[in-house]
Tab-separated table of C-alpha atoms in Angstrom:
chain	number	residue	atom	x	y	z
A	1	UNK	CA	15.210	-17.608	-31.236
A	2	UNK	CA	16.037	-14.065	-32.990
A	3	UNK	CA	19.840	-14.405	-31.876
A	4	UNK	CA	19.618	-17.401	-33.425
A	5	UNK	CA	18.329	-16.870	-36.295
A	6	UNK	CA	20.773	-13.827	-36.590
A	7	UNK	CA	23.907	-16.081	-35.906
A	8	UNK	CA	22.763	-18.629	-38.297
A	9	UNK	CA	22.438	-15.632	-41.186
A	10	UNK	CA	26.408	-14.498	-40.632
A	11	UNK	CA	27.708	-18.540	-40.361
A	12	UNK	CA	27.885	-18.562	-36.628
A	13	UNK	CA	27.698	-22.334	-35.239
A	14	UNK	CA	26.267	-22.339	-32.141
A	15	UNK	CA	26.674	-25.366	-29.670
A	16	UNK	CA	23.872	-26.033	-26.721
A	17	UNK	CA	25.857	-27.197	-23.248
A	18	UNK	CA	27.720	-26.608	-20.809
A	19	UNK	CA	31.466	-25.066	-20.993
A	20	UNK	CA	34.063	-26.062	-18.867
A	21	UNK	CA	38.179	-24.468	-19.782
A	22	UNK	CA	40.028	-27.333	-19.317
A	23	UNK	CA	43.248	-25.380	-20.065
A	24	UNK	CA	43.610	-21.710	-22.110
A	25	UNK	CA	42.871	-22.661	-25.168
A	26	UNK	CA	40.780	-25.923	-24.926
A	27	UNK	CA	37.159	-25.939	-23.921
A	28	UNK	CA	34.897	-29.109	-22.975
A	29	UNK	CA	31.350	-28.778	-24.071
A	30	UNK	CA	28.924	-31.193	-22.250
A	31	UNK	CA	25.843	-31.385	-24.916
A	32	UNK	CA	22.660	-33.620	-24.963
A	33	UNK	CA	25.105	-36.048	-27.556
A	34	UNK	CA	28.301	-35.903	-25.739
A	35	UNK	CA	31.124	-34.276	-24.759
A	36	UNK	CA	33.079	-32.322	-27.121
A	37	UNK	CA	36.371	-30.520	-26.942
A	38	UNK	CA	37.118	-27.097	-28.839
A	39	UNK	CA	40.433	-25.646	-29.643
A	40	UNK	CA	40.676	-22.091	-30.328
A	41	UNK	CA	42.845	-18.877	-30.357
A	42	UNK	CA	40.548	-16.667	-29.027
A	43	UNK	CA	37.859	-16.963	-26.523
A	44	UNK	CA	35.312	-14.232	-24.995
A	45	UNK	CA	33.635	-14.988	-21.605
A	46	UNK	CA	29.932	-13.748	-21.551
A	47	UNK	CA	27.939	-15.437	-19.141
A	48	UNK	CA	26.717	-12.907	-16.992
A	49	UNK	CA	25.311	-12.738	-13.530
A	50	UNK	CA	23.035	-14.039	-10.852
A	51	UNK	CA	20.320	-12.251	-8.654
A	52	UNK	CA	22.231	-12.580	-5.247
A	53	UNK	CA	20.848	-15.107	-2.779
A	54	UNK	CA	21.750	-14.977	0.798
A	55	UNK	CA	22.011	-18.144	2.841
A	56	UNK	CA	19.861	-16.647	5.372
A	57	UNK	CA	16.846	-16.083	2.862
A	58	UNK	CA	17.448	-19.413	0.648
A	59	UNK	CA	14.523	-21.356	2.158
A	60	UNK	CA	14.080	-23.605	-0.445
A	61	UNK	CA	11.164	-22.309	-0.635
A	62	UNK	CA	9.485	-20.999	-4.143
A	63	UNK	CA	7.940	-18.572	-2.228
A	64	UNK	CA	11.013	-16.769	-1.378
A	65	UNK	CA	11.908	-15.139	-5.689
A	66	UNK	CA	14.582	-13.421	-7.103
A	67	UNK	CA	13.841	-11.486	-10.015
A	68	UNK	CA	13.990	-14.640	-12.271
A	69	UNK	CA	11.089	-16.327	-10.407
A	70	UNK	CA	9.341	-13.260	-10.010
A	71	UNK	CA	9.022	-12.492	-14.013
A	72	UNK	CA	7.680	-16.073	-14.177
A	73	UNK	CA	4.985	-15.873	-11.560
A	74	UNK	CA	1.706	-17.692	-12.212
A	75	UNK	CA	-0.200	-15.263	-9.353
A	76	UNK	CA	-0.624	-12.370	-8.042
A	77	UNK	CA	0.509	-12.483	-4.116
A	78	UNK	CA	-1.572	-10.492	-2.031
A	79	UNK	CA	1.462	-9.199	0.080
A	80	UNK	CA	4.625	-8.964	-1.319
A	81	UNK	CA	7.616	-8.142	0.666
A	82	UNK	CA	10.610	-7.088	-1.537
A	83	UNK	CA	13.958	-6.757	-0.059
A	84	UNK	CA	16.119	-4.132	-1.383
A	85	UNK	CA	15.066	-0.944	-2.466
A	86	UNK	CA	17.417	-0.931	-6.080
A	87	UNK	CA	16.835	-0.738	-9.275
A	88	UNK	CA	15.029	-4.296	-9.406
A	89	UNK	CA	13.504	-4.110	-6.088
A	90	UNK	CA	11.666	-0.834	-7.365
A	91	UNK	CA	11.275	-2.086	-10.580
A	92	UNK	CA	9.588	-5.090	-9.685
A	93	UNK	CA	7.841	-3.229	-6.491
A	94	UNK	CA	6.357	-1.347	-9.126
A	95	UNK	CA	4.846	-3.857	-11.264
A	96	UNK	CA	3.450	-5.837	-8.600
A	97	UNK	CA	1.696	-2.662	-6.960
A	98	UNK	CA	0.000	-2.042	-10.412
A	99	UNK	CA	-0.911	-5.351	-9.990
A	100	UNK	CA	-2.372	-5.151	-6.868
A	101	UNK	CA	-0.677	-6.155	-4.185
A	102	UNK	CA	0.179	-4.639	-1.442
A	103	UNK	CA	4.261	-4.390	-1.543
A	104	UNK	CA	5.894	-3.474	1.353
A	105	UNK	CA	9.834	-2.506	0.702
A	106	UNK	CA	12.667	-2.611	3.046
A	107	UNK	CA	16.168	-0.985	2.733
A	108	UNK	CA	19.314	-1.061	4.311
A	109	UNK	CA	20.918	2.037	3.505
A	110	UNK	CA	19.005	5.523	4.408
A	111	UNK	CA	17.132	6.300	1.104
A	112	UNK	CA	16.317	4.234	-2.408
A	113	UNK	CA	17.682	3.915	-5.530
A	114	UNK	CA	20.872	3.718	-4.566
A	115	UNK	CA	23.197	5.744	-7.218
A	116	UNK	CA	20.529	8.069	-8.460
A	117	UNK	CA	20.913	11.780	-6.996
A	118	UNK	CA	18.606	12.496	-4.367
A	119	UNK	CA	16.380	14.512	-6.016
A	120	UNK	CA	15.542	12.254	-9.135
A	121	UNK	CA	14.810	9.595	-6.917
A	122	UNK	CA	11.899	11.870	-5.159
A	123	UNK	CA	9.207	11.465	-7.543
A	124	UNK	CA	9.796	7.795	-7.171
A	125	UNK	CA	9.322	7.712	-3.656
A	126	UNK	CA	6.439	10.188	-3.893
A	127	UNK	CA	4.793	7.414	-6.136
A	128	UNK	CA	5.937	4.400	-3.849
A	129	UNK	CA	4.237	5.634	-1.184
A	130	UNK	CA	0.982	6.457	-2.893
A	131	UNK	CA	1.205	3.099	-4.441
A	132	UNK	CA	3.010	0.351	-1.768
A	133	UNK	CA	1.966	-0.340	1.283
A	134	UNK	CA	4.648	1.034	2.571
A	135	UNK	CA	8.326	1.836	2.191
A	136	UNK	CA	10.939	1.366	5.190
A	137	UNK	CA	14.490	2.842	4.968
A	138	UNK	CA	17.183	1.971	7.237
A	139	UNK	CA	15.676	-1.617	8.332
A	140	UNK	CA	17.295	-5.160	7.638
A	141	UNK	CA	15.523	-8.464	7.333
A	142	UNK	CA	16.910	-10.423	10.331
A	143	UNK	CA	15.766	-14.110	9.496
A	144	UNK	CA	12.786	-15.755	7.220
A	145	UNK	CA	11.178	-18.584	7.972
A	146	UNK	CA	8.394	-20.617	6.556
A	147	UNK	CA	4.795	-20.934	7.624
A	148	UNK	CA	1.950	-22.300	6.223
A	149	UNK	CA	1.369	-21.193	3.004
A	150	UNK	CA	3.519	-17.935	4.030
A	151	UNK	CA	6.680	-16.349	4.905
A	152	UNK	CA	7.143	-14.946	8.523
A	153	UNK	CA	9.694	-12.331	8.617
A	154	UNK	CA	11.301	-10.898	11.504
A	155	UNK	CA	12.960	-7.001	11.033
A	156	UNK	CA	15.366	-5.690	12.367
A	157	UNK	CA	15.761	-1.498	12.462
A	158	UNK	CA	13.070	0.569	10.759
A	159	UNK	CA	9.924	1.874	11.540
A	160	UNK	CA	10.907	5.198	13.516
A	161	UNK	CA	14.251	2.884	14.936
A	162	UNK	CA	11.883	0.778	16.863
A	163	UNK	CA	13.998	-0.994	19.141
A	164	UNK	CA	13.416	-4.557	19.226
A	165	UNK	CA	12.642	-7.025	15.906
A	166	UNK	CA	9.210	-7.034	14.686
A	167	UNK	CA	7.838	-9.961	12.490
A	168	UNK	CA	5.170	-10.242	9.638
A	169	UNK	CA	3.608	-12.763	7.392
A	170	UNK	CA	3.767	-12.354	3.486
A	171	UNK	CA	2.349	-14.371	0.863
A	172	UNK	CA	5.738	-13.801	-1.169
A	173	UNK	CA	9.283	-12.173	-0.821
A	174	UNK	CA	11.061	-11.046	-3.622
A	175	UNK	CA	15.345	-10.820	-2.647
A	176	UNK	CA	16.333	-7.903	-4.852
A	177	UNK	CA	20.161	-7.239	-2.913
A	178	UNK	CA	22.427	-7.417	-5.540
A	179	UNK	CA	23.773	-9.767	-8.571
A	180	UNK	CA	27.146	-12.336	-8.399
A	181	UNK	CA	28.725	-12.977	-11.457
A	182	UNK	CA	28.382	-16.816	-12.708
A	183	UNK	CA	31.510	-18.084	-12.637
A	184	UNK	CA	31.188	-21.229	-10.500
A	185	UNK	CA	32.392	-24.097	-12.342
A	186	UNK	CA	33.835	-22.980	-15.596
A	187	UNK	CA	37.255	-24.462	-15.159
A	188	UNK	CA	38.422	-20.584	-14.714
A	189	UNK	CA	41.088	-22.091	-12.812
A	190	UNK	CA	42.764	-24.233	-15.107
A	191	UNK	CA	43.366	-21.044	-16.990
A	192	UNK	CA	45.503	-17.565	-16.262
A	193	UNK	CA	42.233	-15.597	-15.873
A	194	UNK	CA	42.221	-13.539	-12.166
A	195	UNK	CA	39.255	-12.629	-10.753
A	196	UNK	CA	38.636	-9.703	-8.185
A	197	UNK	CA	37.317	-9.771	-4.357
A	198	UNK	CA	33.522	-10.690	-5.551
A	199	UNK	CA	34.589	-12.960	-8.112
A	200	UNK	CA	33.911	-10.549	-11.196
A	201	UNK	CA	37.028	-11.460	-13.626
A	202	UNK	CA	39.794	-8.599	-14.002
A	203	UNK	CA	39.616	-7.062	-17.839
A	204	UNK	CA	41.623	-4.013	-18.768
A	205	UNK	CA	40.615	-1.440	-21.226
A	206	UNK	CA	40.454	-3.818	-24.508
A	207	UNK	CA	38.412	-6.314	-22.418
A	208	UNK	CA	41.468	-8.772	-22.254
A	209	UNK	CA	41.905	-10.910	-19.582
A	210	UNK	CA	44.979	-11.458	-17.631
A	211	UNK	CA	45.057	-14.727	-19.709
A	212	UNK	CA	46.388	-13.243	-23.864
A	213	UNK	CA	43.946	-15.899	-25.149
A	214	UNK	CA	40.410	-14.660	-23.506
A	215	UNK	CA	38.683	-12.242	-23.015
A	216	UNK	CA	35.341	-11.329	-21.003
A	217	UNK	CA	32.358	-8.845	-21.757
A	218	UNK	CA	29.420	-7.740	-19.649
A	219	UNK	CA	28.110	-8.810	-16.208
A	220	UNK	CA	31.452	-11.241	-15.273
A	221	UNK	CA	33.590	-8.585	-16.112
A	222	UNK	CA	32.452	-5.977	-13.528
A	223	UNK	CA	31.360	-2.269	-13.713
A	224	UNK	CA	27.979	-1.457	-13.907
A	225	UNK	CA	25.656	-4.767	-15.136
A	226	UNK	CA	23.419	-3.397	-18.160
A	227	UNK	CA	22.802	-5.109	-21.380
A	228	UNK	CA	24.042	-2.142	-23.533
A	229	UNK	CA	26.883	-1.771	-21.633
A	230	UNK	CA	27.513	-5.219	-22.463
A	231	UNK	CA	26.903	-4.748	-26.539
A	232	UNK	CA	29.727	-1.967	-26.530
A	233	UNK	CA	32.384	-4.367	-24.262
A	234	UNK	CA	31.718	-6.863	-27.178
A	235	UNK	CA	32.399	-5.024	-29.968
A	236	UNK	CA	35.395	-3.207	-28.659
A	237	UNK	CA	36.501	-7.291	-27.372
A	238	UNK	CA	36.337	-8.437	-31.271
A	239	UNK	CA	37.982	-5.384	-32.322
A	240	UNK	CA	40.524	-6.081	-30.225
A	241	UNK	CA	41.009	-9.629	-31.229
A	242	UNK	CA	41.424	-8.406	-35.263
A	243	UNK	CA	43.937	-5.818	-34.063
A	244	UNK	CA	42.093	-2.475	-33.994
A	245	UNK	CA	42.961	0.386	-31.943
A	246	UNK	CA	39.423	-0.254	-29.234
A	247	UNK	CA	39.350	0.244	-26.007
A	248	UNK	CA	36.629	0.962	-22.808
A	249	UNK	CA	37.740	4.270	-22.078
A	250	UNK	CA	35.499	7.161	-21.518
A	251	UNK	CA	32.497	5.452	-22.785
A	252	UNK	CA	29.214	7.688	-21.496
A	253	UNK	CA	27.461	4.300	-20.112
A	254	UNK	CA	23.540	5.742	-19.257
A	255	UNK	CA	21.516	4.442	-16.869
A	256	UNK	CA	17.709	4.037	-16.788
A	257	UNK	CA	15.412	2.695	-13.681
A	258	UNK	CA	12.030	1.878	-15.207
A	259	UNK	CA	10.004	3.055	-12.287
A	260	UNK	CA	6.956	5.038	-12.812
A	261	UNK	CA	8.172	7.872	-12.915
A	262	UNK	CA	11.442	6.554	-14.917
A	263	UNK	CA	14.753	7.644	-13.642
A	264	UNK	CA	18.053	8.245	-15.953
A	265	UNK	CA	21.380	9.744	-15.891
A	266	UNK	CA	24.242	9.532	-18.087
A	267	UNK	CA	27.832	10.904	-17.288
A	268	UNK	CA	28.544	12.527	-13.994
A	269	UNK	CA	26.307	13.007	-11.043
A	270	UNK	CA	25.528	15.589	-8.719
A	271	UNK	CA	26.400	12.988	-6.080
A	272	UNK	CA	29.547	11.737	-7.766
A	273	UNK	CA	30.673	15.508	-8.044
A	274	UNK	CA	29.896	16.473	-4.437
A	275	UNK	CA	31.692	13.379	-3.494
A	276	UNK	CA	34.885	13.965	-5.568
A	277	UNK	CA	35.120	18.169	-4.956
A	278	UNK	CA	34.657	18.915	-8.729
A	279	UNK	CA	33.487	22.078	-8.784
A	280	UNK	CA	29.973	22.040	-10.876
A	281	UNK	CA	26.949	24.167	-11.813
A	282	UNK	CA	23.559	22.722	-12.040
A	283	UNK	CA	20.689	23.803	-13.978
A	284	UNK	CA	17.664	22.793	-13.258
A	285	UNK	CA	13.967	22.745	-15.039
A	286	UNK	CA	10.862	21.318	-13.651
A	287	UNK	CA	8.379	19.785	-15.439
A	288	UNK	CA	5.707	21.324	-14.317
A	289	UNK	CA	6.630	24.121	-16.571
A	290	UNK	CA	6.296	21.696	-19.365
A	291	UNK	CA	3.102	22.290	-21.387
A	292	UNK	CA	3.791	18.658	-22.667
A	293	UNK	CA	3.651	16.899	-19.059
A	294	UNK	CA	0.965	18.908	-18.359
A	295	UNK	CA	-1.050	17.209	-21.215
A	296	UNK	CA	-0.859	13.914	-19.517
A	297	UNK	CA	-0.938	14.980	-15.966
A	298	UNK	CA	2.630	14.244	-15.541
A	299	UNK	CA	3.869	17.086	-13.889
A	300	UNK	CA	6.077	15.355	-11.447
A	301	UNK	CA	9.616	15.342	-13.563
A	302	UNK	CA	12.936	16.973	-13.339
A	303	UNK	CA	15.364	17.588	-16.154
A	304	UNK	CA	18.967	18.744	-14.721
A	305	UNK	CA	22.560	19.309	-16.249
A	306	UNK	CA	25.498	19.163	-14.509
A	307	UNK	CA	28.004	21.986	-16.164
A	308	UNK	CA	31.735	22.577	-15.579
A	309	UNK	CA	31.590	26.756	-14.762
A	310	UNK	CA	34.702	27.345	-16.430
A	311	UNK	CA	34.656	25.672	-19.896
A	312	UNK	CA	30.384	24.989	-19.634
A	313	UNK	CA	30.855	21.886	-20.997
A	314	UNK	CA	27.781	19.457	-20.105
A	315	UNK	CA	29.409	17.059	-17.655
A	316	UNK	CA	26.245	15.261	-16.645
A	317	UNK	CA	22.555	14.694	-17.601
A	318	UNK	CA	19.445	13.515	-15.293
A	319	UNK	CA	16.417	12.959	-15.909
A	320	UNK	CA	13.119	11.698	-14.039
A	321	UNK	CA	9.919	11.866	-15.468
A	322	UNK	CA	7.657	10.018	-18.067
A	323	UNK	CA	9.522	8.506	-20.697
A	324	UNK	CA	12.725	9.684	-19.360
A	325	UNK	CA	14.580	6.609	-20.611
A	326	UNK	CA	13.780	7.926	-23.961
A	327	UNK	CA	15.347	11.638	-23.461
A	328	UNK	CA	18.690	10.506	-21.935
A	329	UNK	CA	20.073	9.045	-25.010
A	330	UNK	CA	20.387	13.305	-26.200
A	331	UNK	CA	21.986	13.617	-22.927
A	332	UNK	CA	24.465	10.713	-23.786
A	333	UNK	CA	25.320	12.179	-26.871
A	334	UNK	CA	25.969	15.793	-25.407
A	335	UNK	CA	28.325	14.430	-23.024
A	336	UNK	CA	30.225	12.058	-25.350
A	337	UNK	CA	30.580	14.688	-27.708
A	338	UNK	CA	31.451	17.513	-25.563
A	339	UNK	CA	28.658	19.901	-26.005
A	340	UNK	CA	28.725	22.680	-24.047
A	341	UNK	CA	25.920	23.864	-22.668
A	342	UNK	CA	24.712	26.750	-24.902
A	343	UNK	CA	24.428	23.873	-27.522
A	344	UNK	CA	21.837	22.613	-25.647
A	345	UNK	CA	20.264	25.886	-25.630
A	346	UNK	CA	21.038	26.857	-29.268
A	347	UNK	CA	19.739	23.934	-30.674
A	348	UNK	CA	15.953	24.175	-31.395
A	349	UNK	CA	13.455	21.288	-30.012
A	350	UNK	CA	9.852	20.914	-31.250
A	351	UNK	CA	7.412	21.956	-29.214
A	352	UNK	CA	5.609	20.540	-26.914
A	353	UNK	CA	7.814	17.777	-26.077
A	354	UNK	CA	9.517	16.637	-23.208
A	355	UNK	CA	12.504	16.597	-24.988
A	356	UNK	CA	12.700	20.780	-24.921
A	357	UNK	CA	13.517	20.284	-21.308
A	358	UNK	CA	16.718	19.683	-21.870
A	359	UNK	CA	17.223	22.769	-24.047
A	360	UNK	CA	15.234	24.854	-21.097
A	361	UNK	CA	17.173	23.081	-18.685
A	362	UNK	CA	20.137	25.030	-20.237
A	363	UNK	CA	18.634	28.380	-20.869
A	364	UNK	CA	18.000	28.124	-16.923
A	365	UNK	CA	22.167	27.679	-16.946
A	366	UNK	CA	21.985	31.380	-18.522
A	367	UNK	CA	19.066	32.468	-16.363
A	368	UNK	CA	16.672	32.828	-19.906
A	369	UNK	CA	14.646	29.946	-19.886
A	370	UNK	CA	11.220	31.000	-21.784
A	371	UNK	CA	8.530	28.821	-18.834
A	372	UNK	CA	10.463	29.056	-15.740
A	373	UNK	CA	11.225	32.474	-13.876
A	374	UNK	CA	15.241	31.923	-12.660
A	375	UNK	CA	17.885	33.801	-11.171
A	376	UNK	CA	19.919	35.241	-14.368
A	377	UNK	CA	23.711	33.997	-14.205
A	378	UNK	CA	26.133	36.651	-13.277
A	379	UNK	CA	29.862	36.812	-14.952
């Protein structure tokens, strides 16, 4: 209603129904009074993505939830299963666990959060596995199946490597595995757009598609799926319509996991760095050397840089802690400027906050920091 309301303010028409590209620049719009067909010169793609559904797990049964259905739950379930430990399935975990019920997680791969260095995603875990029932790594969900009122599950993997399937009952499962872009029936076809191996449509650097008259923003085009990532790819697509010099190009994209504790990281990670061989310092400062997080009992937090040695420019931020999706947006701005990392430490923050982490995060880079005792940094 606010978009809206927005769109209606700056002349935008807006026209309820379903699209369909019957050639490049002609779209069919099925509405509540009929079909109508609009001719353009332009056209921008936006309609996002799906929670991913396997065949296996599609039941048909409304006890069996993506996140969609599980936002839009009428009651608690006394044991939740959620499958994938992700961003979602930990959000959502999470909730439900505050909730109370008793969540049980499963992953695939060897640890959660997926993405997130190792040791941001501690505290979460730490937390999970005060507050869940319990939290399995390395186990697969082998087959649902409906009974009763419930879902019978049978694992497979898990549990110390036990080494045949066990099965359980739960009262709901939520599928957390992934997102697919929505592009099933949009007439793509009839056009020149190309779409990659999991059906996300190709874009290059100005958003444009490989057909000149559309273009495609946000979840269908790929990359990572968050809303603000989104925003940009849409105002760099219209500035590339009017002619501007825009493009996607070493845009510092943060990331935030609302967990309790909150995850976020902006720019490179540890990970990413180990991964690639770029050589990298890390600084480190734990918050329970914050007098702020130690106000509100928060103590479990971790600010850390990630520093090229030779020029000390801030390559990387991470954060986990209370609030942490509130701090990164300093760490998005050091990287996308350039800072170095004795402008982090130069640059005076208020005190007590959690935001002086960041600047004692890089006085541990010089081996000064004021709370923490570190090694000091030789030439």
């Amino acid at each position: 209603g606010g978009i809206a309301q927005i769109a209606k303010m700056r002349g935008v028409q807006i026209i309820y129904g379903r699209g369909y590209f019957e050639d490049s620049t002609t779209l069919r719009v099925e509405t509540e009074s009929g079909q109508q067909l609009i001719n353009y010169d332009k056209a921008i793609i936006a309609v996002g993505s799906k929670s991913a559904m396997p065949k296996s797990f599609d039941l048909g049964n409304p006890r069996v939830m993506t996140s969609r259905e599980a936002l839009e739950i009428e009651e608690i379930p006394q044991d939740l299963l959620v499958v994938g430990g992700g961003y979602i399935g930990m959000e959502l975990g999470t909730v439900y666990a505050a909730l109370g019920s008793r969540v049980v997680v499963v992953e695939a791969l060897d640890s959660i959060l997926a993405g997130a260095d190792p040791d941001l995603a501690r505290p979460v875990l730490a937390y999970a596995k005060k507050a869940f029932k319990e939290v399995r790594v390395k186990t697969k969900v082998a087959k649902m199946a409906t009974v009763g009122k419930q879902i019978k599950v049978v694992f497979d993997g898990g549990r110390d490597a036990a080494p045949s399937a066990s099965e359980e009952l739960y009262d709901r499962v939520l599928v957390a595995v992934g997102r697919v872009p929505n592009c099933a029936d949009l007439g793509l076809e009839n056009t020149k757009v190309e779409r990659d191996d999991k059906g996300f449509i190709k874009v290059n650097e100005r958003q444009e598609t490989s057909d000149p008259s559309i273009l495609a923003i946000g979840d269908i085009a790929g990359g990572v799926l968050l809303a603000h990532k989104a925003s940009k790819e849409a105002r760099i697509a219209v500035e590339a319509m009017i002619g501007e010099a825009s493009a996607f190009k070493d845009v510092v994209i943060p990331a935030v996991v609302f967990t309790d504790p909150e995850v976020a990281w902006c720019g490179l990670t540890e990970a990413e760095a180990r991964a690639k061989g770029v050589n990298i310092e890390v600084a480190k400062f734990p918050w329970g050397a914050s007098g702020r997080a130690l106000t509100f009992d928060r103590t479990d937090g971790l600010t850390k840089l990630i520093i090229d040695p030779e020029t000390e420019r801030v390559l990387g931020v991470g954060i986990v802690g209370h609030g942490a999706g509130e701090l990164i947006s300093e760490g998005v701005l050091a990287v996308e400027m350039g800072a170095t990392v004795r402008d982090l430490a130069e640059c005076v923050h208020p005190h007590p906050t959690l935001s002086e982490t960041i600047m004692e995060a890089a006085e541990v880079f010089f081996g000064h920091a004021t709370h923490t005792v570190v090694r000091k940094r030789t030439e």
